[in-house]
Coordinates of C-alpha atoms in Angstrom, one line a residue:
X718 CA 61.1 66.9 1.7
X719 CA 64.0 64.7 2.8
X720 CA 64.3 60.9 2.3
X721 CA 63.7 60.3 6.0
X722 CA 60.4 62.2 5.9
X723 CA 59.1 60.2 2.9
X724 CA 60.0 56.9 4.5
X725 CA 58.2 57.8 7.8
X726 CA 55.0 58.9 5.9
X727 CA 54.9 55.7 3.9
X728 CA 55.2 53.6 7.1
X729 CA 52.4 55.4 8.8
X730 CA 50.1 54.9 5.8
X731 CA 50.8 51.2 5.6
X732 CA 50.1 50.8 9.4
X733 CA 46.8 52.5 9.0
X734 CA 45.7 50.3 6.1
X735 CA 46.7 47.1 8.0
X736 CA 44.6 48.2 11.0
X737 CA 41.6 48.8 8.8
X738 CA 41.9 45.3 7.2
X739 CA 42.2 43.7 10.7
X740 CA 39.0 45.4 11.8
X741 CA 37.2 44.2 8.6
X742 CA 38.3 40.5 9.1
X743 CA 37.7 40.4 12.8
X744 CA 39.2 37.9 15.2
X745 CA 36.1 35.6 15.5
X746 CA 35.1 36.8 19.0
X747 CA 31.6 38.1 19.6
X748 CA 31.1 41.8 20.5
X749 CA 31.3 42.4 24.2
X750 CA 27.6 43.4 24.3
X751 CA 26.3 40.1 22.5
X752 CA 24.3 37.7 24.8
X753 CA 23.5 33.9 24.3
X754 CA 19.8 33.2 24.3
X755 CA 18.9 30.0 26.0
X756 CA 15.8 28.1 24.9
X757 CA 13.6 26.8 27.7
X758 CA 13.1 23.0 28.1
X759 CA 9.7 22.3 26.5
X760 CA 9.3 19.1 28.6
X761 CA 9.8 20.9 31.9
X762 CA 6.6 22.2 33.5
X763 CA 6.4 24.5 36.5
X764 CA 3.3 24.4 38.6
X765 CA 2.2 27.0 41.2
X766 CA 3.2 25.8 44.6
X767 CA -0.4 26.0 45.8
X768 CA -1.5 23.6 43.1
X769 CA 1.1 20.9 43.6
X770 CA -1.2 19.0 45.9
X771 CA -3.7 18.6 43.1
X772 CA -1.3 16.2 41.3
X773 CA -0.6 13.2 43.6
X774 CA 2.5 11.1 43.0
X775 CA 2.6 7.4 42.5
X776 CA 5.7 5.2 43.0
X777 CA 6.6 2.8 40.3
X778 CA 6.5 -0.8 41.4
X779 CA 8.3 -3.7 39.7
X780 CA 7.3 -6.9 37.9
X781 CA 9.4 -9.8 36.7
X782 CA 8.3 -10.8 33.2
X783 CA 9.7 -12.2 29.9
X784 CA 10.7 -9.6 27.4
X785 CA 8.6 -9.4 24.2
X786 CA 9.5 -8.5 20.6
X787 CA 6.9 -7.5 18.0
X788 CA 7.6 -7.6 14.3
X789 CA 5.3 -7.0 11.3
X790 CA 4.9 -9.3 8.3
X791 CA 2.6 -10.8 5.8
X792 CA 1.0 -14.1 4.9
X793 CA 2.8 -16.2 2.2
X794 CA 2.2 -19.7 0.8
X795 CA 4.4 -22.6 1.9
X796 CA 6.5 -23.1 -1.2
X797 CA 6.8 -26.8 -0.4
X798 CA 3.1 -27.0 -0.8
X799 CA 3.0 -25.3 -4.2
X800 CA 2.6 -27.7 -7.1
X801 CA 2.8 -26.7 -10.8
X802 CA 0.2 -28.1 -13.3
X803 CA 2.0 -29.2 -16.5
X804 CA 0.6 -30.6 -19.6
X805 CA 2.9 -33.4 -20.8
X806 CA 1.3 -33.2 -24.2
X807 CA 2.2 -30.3 -26.5
X808 CA -0.6 -28.6 -28.3
X809 CA -3.4 -26.0 -28.0
X810 CA -5.7 -25.4 -25.1
X811 CA -9.3 -26.1 -26.3
X812 CA -11.1 -25.8 -23.0
X813 CA -10.4 -24.5 -19.5
X814 CA -12.4 -25.9 -16.6
X815 CA -10.9 -23.8 -13.7
X816 CA -9.8 -20.2 -13.2
X817 CA -7.4 -18.2 -11.0
X818 CA -8.4 -18.2 -7.3
X819 CA -10.6 -21.3 -7.6
X820 CA -10.5 -24.0 -5.0
X821 CA -9.9 -27.3 -6.7
X822 CA -9.8 -31.0 -5.5
X823 CA -7.1 -33.5 -6.4
X824 CA -8.1 -35.2 -9.7
X825 CA -10.4 -32.4 -10.8
X826 CA -10.3 -31.7 -14.5
X827 CA -8.6 -28.3 -15.1
X828 CA -8.1 -28.1 -18.9
X829 CA -8.1 -29.9 -22.2
X830 CA -5.3 -29.9 -24.7
X831 CA -5.5 -30.9 -28.4
X832 CA -2.1 -32.4 -29.2
X833 CA -0.5 -34.0 -32.2
X834 CA 1.6 -35.9 -29.8
X835 CA -1.4 -38.2 -29.2
X836 CA -1.5 -39.3 -32.9
X837 CA 2.2 -40.0 -32.9
X838 CA 2.1 -41.9 -29.7
X839 CA -0.9 -44.0 -30.7
X840 CA 0.6 -44.8 -34.1
X841 CA 3.8 -46.0 -32.3
X842 CA 1.6 -48.1 -30.0
X843 CA -0.2 -49.8 -33.0
X844 CA 3.1 -50.6 -34.7
X845 CA 4.5 -52.0 -31.5
X846 CA 1.4 -54.2 -31.0
X847 CA 1.6 -55.5 -34.6
X848 CA 5.3 -56.2 -34.2
X849 CA 4.8 -58.0 -30.9
X850 CA 2.1 -60.3 -32.4
X851 CA 4.3 -61.1 -35.4
X852 CA 7.3 -61.8 -33.3
X853 CA 5.3 -64.0 -30.9
X854 CA 4.0 -66.1 -33.8
X855 CA 7.5 -66.4 -35.2
X856 CA 8.7 -67.7 -31.9
X857 CA 5.9 -70.3 -31.6
X858 CA 6.7 -71.5 -35.1
X859 CA 10.4 -71.7 -34.4
X860 CA 9.8 -73.7 -31.3
X861 CA 7.6 -76.2 -33.2
X862 CA 10.2 -76.5 -36.0
X863 CA 13.0 -77.2 -33.4
X864 CA 11.0 -80.1 -32.0
X865 CA 10.8 -81.6 -35.5
X866 CA 14.5 -81.0 -36.1
X867 CA 13.9 -78.5 -38.9
X868 CA 15.9 -75.6 -37.3
X869 CA 18.8 -75.3 -34.9
X870 CA 18.8 -74.2 -31.3
X871 CA 20.4 -70.9 -32.3
X872 CA 17.6 -70.0 -34.6
X873 CA 15.1 -70.6 -31.8
X874 CA 17.0 -68.4 -29.5
X875 CA 17.1 -65.6 -32.1
X876 CA 13.3 -65.8 -32.6
X877 CA 12.8 -65.7 -28.8
X878 CA 15.0 -62.6 -28.5
X879 CA 13.1 -60.9 -31.2
X880 CA 9.8 -61.7 -29.5
X881 CA 11.0 -60.3 -26.2
X882 CA 12.2 -57.1 -27.8
X883 CA 8.9 -56.6 -29.5
X884 CA 7.1 -57.1 -26.2
X885 CA 9.4 -54.5 -24.5
X886 CA 8.6 -52.0 -27.3
X887 CA 4.9 -52.6 -26.8
X888 CA 5.1 -52.0 -23.0
X889 CA 7.0 -48.7 -23.7
X890 CA 4.3 -47.6 -26.2
X891 CA 1.5 -48.4 -23.7
X892 CA 3.3 -46.5 -20.9
X893 CA 3.7 -43.5 -23.2
X894 CA 0.0 -43.4 -23.8
X895 CA -0.7 -43.6 -20.0
X896 CA 1.7 -40.7 -19.4
X897 CA -0.2 -38.6 -21.9
X898 CA -3.5 -39.6 -20.4
X899 CA -4.8 -41.6 -23.4
X900 CA -7.0 -44.6 -23.1
X901 CA -5.6 -47.1 -25.7
X902 CA -9.1 -48.6 -26.2
X903 CA -10.7 -45.2 -26.9
X904 CA -8.0 -42.9 -28.3
X905 CA -8.6 -39.2 -28.7
X906 CA -6.5 -36.3 -29.9
X907 CA -7.6 -34.3 -26.8
X908 CA -5.7 -34.8 -23.5
X909 CA -7.3 -34.1 -20.1
X910 CA -5.1 -32.3 -17.5
X911 CA -6.1 -32.9 -13.9
X912 CA -5.2 -31.3 -10.6
X913 CA -2.3 -33.1 -8.8
X914 CA -3.3 -31.8 -5.4
X915 CA -6.2 -30.1 -3.6
X916 CA -5.8 -26.4 -3.0
X917 CA -6.2 -22.9 -4.5
X918 CA -5.1 -21.8 -7.9
X919 CA -2.6 -19.0 -7.2
X920 CA -1.3 -18.6 -10.8
X921 CA -2.7 -19.1 -14.2
X922 CA -0.6 -18.9 -17.4
X923 CA -3.0 -20.3 -20.1
X924 CA -6.1 -19.1 -21.8
X925 CA -8.3 -20.7 -24.5
X926 CA -6.3 -21.3 -27.7
X927 CA -3.0 -20.8 -25.9
X928 CA -0.1 -23.1 -26.4
X929 CA 0.5 -25.7 -23.7
X930 CA 3.3 -28.1 -23.0
X931 CA 7.0 -27.8 -22.6
X932 CA 8.3 -27.6 -26.2
X933 CA 6.0 -25.0 -27.7
X934 CA 6.1 -21.2 -27.2
X935 CA 3.6 -21.4 -24.3
X936 CA 4.4 -21.5 -20.6
X937 CA 5.4 -25.0 -19.3
X938 CA 3.3 -24.3 -16.2
X939 CA -0.4 -23.9 -17.0
X940 CA -1.5 -23.5 -13.4
X941 CA 0.1 -23.3 -9.9
X942 CA -1.9 -24.8 -7.1
X943 CA -1.1 -24.0 -3.5
X944 CA -2.2 -26.0 -0.5
X945 CA -3.1 -23.2 2.0
X946 CA -3.9 -25.5 5.0
X947 CA -0.5 -24.4 6.3
X948 CA 0.9 -20.9 5.5
X949 CA 4.0 -18.8 6.3
X950 CA 4.0 -15.6 8.2
X951 CA 7.2 -13.8 7.0
X952 CA 8.3 -11.0 9.3
X953 CA 11.1 -8.4 9.1
X954 CA 13.3 -8.4 12.3
X955 CA 16.0 -5.8 12.8
X956 CA 19.6 -6.9 13.1
X957 CA 19.9 -6.0 16.8
X958 CA 17.0 -8.2 17.7
X959 CA 17.9 -11.4 15.8
X960 CA 19.9 -12.7 18.8
X961 CA 16.6 -12.8 20.8
X962 CA 15.0 -15.3 18.5
X963 CA 15.7 -19.0 17.7
X964 CA 14.0 -21.7 15.6
X965 CA 11.1 -23.4 17.3
X966 CA 10.3 -20.3 19.4
X967 CA 6.6 -19.7 19.8
X968 CA 5.0 -16.6 18.3
X969 CA 1.5 -15.0 18.9
X970 CA 0.1 -13.5 15.7
X971 CA -2.6 -10.9 15.2
X972 CA -4.0 -9.9 11.8
X973 CA -5.2 -6.5 10.8
X974 CA -8.3 -8.0 9.1
X975 CA -9.2 -10.2 12.0
X976 CA -7.9 -8.6 15.2
X977 CA -10.1 -10.7 17.4
X978 CA -8.9 -14.0 15.9
X979 CA -5.2 -14.4 17.0
X980 CA -3.2 -17.5 16.1
X981 CA -0.1 -19.2 17.5
X982 CA 2.8 -20.5 15.4
X983 CA 6.5 -21.4 15.7
X984 CA 9.6 -20.0 14.0
X985 CA 10.7 -22.4 11.3
X986 CA 13.5 -20.4 9.8
X987 CA 15.6 -17.3 10.4
X988 CA 16.9 -15.9 7.1
X989 CA 20.7 -16.0 6.7
X990 CA 20.8 -12.8 4.6
X991 CA 20.1 -9.3 5.8
X992 CA 18.4 -6.7 3.7
X993 CA 21.3 -4.2 3.0
X994 CA 19.1 -1.1 3.2
X995 CA 16.7 -2.0 6.1
X996 CA 19.2 -4.2 8.1
X997 CA 16.5 -6.7 8.7
X998 CA 16.3 -10.5 8.4
X999 CA 13.3 -12.5 7.2
X1000 CA 11.9 -14.6 10.0
X1001 CA 9.5 -17.4 8.9
X1002 CA 6.6 -18.7 11.1
X1003 CA 4.6 -21.7 10.2
X1004 CA 0.9 -21.4 11.0
X1005 CA -2.1 -23.7 10.5
X1006 CA -4.7 -21.9 8.5
X1007 CA -8.2 -22.1 10.1
X1008 CA -9.6 -21.0 6.7
X1009 CA -9.8 -17.2 7.0
X1010 CA -6.2 -16.4 6.2
X1011 CA -5.5 -15.0 2.7
X1012 CA -2.2 -14.5 1.0
X1013 CA -0.8 -11.0 1.5
X1014 CA -2.6 -10.2 4.7
X1015 CA -0.7 -8.0 7.2
X1016 CA 0.2 -9.5 10.5
X1017 CA 2.0 -8.6 13.7
X1018 CA 3.9 -11.4 15.5
X1019 CA 4.9 -11.1 19.1
X1020 CA 7.8 -13.3 20.3
X1021 CA 8.3 -13.9 24.1
X1022 CA 11.8 -14.7 25.3
X1023 CA 12.5 -17.5 27.8
X1024 CA 14.5 -15.3 30.1
X1025 CA 12.7 -12.8 32.5
X1026 CA 13.5 -9.2 33.2
X1027 CA 12.5 -6.7 35.9
X1028 CA 10.3 -3.8 34.6
X1029 CA 8.7 -0.9 36.3
X1030 CA 4.9 -0.8 36.7
X1031 CA 2.8 2.4 37.0
X1032 CA -0.9 3.2 37.0
X1033 CA -2.3 3.2 33.5
X1034 CA -3.4 6.9 33.9
X1035 CA 0.2 7.9 34.6
X1036 CA 1.2 7.2 31.0
X1037 CA 0.5 9.9 28.4
X1038 CA 0.1 8.7 24.8
X1039 CA 1.1 11.6 22.6
X1040 CA 2.2 11.6 19.0
X1041 CA 2.6 7.8 18.9
X1042 CA 4.9 8.0 21.9
X1043 CA 4.6 7.3 25.6
X1044 CA 5.4 9.8 28.4
X1045 CA 5.3 10.1 32.1
X1046 CA 5.8 13.1 34.4
X1047 CA 8.7 12.8 36.9
X1048 CA 9.2 15.3 39.7
X1049 CA 12.5 17.2 39.5
X1050 CA 11.9 19.9 42.1
X1051 CA 9.3 21.1 44.7
X1052 CA 7.0 22.3 42.0
X1053 CA 8.7 21.3 38.7
X1054 CA 8.0 18.1 36.7
X1055 CA 9.7 16.8 33.6
X1056 CA 7.9 15.0 30.8
X1057 CA 10.0 11.9 30.2
X1058 CA 9.6 9.5 27.3
X1059 CA 9.2 5.8 28.1
X1060 CA 8.5 2.6 26.2
X1061 CA 5.2 1.3 27.5
X1062 CA 4.3 -2.4 27.5
X1063 CA 1.3 -4.5 28.4
X1064 CA -1.8 -3.4 30.3
X1065 CA -1.9 -5.4 33.5
X1066 CA -4.6 -6.2 36.0
X1067 CA -5.8 -3.4 38.2
X1068 CA -5.4 -0.7 35.6
X1069 CA -1.6 -0.9 35.7
X1070 CA 0.8 -0.6 32.8
X1071 CA 4.2 -2.2 32.3
X1072 CA 7.1 0.2 31.4
X1073 CA 9.7 -1.6 29.4
X1074 CA 12.3 1.2 29.4
X1075 CA 12.8 4.8 30.5
X1076 CA 11.7 4.4 34.1
X1077 CA 13.1 2.4 37.0
X1078 CA 11.2 0.7 39.8
X1079 CA 10.9 3.1 42.8
X1080 CA 10.8 6.3 40.8
X1081 CA 7.9 8.6 41.4
X1082 CA 5.5 9.8 38.6
X1083 CA 2.4 11.9 38.4
X1084 CA -0.6 9.6 38.9
X1085 CA -2.7 11.4 36.2
X1086 CA -0.5 12.4 33.2
X1087 CA -3.3 13.8 31.1
X1088 CA -4.3 16.2 33.9
X1089 CA -0.8 17.4 34.2
X1090 CA -0.5 17.8 30.5
X1091 CA -3.7 19.9 30.4
X1092 CA -2.5 22.1 33.3
X1093 CA 0.8 22.7 31.6
X1094 CA -0.9 23.9 28.3
X1095 CA -3.0 26.5 30.1

């Protein structure tokens, strides 16, 4: 075998191996006999030509109305009407006259606190009273001695200054007893704590034998009372809808617990900070509480814009409510109809329904969507 023969044989083997690898890798193109399967449009219905007359069409009319925005929220207390109940005397709670969720009146007794501060304050008052009496007598005596030439004017002025200082100390001691709620004529080591406002107790931080006051281990706030005559409805509004709202705008509110008792309020604040995960802002509505609103109730607020828009109107039967979505059937051929998603609005007089988006005035739809849906499923 010559050298030329060996070289030719090697070349042929290499070419054959390269061809096999190329076939294994492929060039990415589908085989010539492969076909693409197209999935039919599930929203497209074809009706027998003889049955088309059974589904009369209705042309969408138009209406000019203000756009509406609905947001969900909950009932919250007005924080400016929440008042903490604080015992100014430190000590131990010996009696509680009210409980969480109780309705209380201004001036109502809430709890009693036994406090060593009372003893110290009353002792300071007695000393100040004795010092004031002594200083006053000394001033009267000095004034009499000056008239008889027994002392100088400077000595009288010094006695007068001492008497005035003693009187100031007595006034301070009396005021301290008043702050602690102690009657100086009938002192007691037990202090009464009264409700500062009328309302509902929404928080309680003390129990019998618990510590009270601001310098012991107990909570400084024994109770929190909220005036619920006016409450907040706090709603979450998406970022794209914030521009449609403004402070002072009216809102109609419905409550899940009382759907037949809607209320009206106004926007008092639009939160300046968005929730980073939900992309929503807190919108606050102030509402007068008729008495049935409770904190935490779910609510839905509807805001109506001042500008008006043109929307389509179709017969109410032309709208199909399916899987929490709204649909209408639009003709797309002589005997074909397409199920089209729309955003339905209010129910109007004459069994008509407003279409906020998805359909234009003048377009034709099947007058009875449920009948068409039933026929398409058969």
